[in-house]
CSV table of C-alpha atoms in Angstrom, one decimal:
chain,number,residue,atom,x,y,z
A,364,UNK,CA,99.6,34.8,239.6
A,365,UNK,CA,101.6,32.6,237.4
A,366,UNK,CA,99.2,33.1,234.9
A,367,UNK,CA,99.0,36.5,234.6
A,368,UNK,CA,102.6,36.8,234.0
A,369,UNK,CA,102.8,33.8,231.4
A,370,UNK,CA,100.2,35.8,229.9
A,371,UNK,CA,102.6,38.8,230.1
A,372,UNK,CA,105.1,36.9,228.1
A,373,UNK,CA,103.1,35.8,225.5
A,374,UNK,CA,101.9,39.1,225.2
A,375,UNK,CA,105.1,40.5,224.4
A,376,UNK,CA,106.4,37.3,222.8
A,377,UNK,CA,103.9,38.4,219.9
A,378,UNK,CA,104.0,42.0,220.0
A,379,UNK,CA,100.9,43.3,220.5
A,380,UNK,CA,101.9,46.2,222.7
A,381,UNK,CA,103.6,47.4,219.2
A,382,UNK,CA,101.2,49.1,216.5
A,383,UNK,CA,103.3,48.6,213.3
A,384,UNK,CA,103.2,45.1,214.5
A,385,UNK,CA,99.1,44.9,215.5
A,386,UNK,CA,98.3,46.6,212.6
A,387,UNK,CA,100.5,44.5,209.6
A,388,UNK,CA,99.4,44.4,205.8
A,389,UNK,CA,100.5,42.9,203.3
A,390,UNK,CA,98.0,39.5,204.1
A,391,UNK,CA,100.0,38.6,207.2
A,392,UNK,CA,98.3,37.0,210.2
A,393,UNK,CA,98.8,39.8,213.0
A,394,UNK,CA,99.2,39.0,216.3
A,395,UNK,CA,95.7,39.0,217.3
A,396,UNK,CA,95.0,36.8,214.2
A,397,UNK,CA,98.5,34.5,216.2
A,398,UNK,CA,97.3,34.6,219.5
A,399,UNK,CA,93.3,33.5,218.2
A,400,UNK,CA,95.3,30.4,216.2
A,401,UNK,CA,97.2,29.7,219.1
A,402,UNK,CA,94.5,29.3,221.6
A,403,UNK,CA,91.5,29.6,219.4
A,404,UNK,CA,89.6,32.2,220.0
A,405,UNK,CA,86.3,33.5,218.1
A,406,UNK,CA,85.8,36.2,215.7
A,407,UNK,CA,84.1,38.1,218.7
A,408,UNK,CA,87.3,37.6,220.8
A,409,UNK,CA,89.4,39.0,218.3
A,410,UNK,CA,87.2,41.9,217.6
A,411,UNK,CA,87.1,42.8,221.4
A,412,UNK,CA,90.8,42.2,221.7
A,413,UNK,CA,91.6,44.6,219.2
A,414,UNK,CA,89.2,47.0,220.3
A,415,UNK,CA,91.1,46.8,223.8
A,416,UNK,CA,94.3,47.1,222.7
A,417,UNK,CA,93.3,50.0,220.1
A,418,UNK,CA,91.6,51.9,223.0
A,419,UNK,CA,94.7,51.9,225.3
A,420,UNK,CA,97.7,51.8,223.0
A,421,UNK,CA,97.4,55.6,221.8
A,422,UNK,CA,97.5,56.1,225.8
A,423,UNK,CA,101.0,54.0,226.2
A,424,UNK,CA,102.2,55.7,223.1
A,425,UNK,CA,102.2,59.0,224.7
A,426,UNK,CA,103.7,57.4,228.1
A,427,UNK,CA,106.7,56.5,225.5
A,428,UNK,CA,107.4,59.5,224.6
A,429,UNK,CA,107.4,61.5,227.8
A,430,UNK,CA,109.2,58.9,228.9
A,431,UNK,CA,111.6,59.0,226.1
A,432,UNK,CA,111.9,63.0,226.5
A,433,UNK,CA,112.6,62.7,230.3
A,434,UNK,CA,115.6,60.3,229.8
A,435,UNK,CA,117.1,63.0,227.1
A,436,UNK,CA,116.7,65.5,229.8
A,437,UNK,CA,118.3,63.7,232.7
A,438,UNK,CA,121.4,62.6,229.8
A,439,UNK,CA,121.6,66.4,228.9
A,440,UNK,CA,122.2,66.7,232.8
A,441,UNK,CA,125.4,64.6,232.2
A,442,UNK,CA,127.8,67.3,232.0
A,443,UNK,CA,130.3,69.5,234.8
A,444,UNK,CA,127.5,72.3,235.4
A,445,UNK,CA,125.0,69.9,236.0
A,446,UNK,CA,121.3,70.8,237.7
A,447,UNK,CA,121.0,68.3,240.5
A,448,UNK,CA,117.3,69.4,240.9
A,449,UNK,CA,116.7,69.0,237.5
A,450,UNK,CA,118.2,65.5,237.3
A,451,UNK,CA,116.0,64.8,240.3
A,452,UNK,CA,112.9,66.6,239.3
A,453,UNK,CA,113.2,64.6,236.1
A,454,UNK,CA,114.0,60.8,237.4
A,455,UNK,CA,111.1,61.6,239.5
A,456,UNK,CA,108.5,62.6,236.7
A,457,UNK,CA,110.3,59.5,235.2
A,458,UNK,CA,109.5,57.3,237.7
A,459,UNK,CA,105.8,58.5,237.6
A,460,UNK,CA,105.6,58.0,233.8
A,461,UNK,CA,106.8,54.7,233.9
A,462,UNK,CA,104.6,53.6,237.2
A,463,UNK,CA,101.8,54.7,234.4
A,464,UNK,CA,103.0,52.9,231.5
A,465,UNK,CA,103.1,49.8,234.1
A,466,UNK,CA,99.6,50.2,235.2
A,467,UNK,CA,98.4,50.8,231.5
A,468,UNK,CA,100.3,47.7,230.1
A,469,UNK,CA,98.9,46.0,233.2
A,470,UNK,CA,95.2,46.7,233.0
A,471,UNK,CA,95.6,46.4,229.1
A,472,UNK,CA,96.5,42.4,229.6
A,473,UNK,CA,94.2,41.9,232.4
A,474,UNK,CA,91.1,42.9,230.0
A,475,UNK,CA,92.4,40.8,227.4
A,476,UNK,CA,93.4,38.1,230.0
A,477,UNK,CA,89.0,38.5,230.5
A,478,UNK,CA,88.0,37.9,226.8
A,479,UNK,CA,90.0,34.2,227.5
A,480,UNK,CA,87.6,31.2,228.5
A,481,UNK,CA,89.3,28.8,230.9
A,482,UNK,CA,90.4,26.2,228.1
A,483,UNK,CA,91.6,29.4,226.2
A,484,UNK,CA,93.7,30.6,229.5
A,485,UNK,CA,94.4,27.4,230.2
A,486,UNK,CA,96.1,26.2,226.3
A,487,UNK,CA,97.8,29.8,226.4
A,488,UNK,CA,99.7,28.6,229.6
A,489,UNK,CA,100.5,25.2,228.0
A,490,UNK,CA,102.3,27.6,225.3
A,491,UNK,CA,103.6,29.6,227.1
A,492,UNK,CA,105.5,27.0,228.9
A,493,UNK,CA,106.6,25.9,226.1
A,494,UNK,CA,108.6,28.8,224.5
A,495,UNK,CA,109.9,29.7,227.8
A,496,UNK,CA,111.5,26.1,227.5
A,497,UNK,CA,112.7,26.3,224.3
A,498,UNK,CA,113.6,29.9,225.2
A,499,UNK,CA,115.7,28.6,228.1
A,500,UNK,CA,117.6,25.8,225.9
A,501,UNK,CA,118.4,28.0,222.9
A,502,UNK,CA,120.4,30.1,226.1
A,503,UNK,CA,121.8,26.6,227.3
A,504,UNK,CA,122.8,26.1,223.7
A,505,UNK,CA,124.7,29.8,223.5
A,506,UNK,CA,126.6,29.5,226.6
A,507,UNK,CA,127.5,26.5,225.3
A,508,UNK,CA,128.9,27.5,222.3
A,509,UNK,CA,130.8,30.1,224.1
């Protein structure tokens, strides 16, 4: 269990729920090319790592923007002749959108986490540790500061 959410992290630690991000030019290393440098994955791995997150990101995409339209509906709300059906009609359809968006980012990682070999998994932890550490001082070194 501690795995899958180190793998979580490092997930969003290199941005490859975002598609600007997946899909950079310009000759640098995306974070599929990151993530197959950090724990050394094959040419294969890549290619069916990118096919994974291509096939589900156009799904999540669309979760973000109901989503997105939903919370400017239940702001609108904000006001003296507010709908309180409305407001609870739409947190509701809210909630469901976000469950999805959840689920989607969920399964997305677990069939990535299955590409990994156990070294793979297990070097990927190793890292993972180690930015939350460094993660965790540079805060130590803020509230230091303030």
């Amino acid at each position: 269990m501690k795995l899958v959410k180190l793998f979580g992290i490092a997930l969003i630690a290199i941005g490859l729920s975002s598609p600007a991000m997946a899909q950079q030019s310009g000759g640098q290393p995306d974070q599929v090319d990151q993530l197959a440098q950090m724990v050394g994955l094959s040419e294969d791995q890549q290619k069916e790592i990118r096919g994974i997150i291509e096939e589900m990101q156009a799904e999540i995409q669309e979760l973000q923007g109901e989503a997105q339209q939903l919370q400017q509906q239940i702001q609108a709300q904000i006001k003296p002749d507010y709908d309180e059906d409305a407001i609870r009609d739409n947190a509701e359809k809210l909630g469901d959108v976000t469950g999805e968006m959840t689920a989607m980012s969920t399964l997305m990682q677990a069939k990535v986490d299955a590409v990994f070999t156990q070294e793979q998994r297990d070097e990927l932890n190793k890292r993972m540790q180690q930015m939350q550490q460094q993660m965790q001082q540079q805060r130590q070194m803020q509230q230091g500061m303030q």
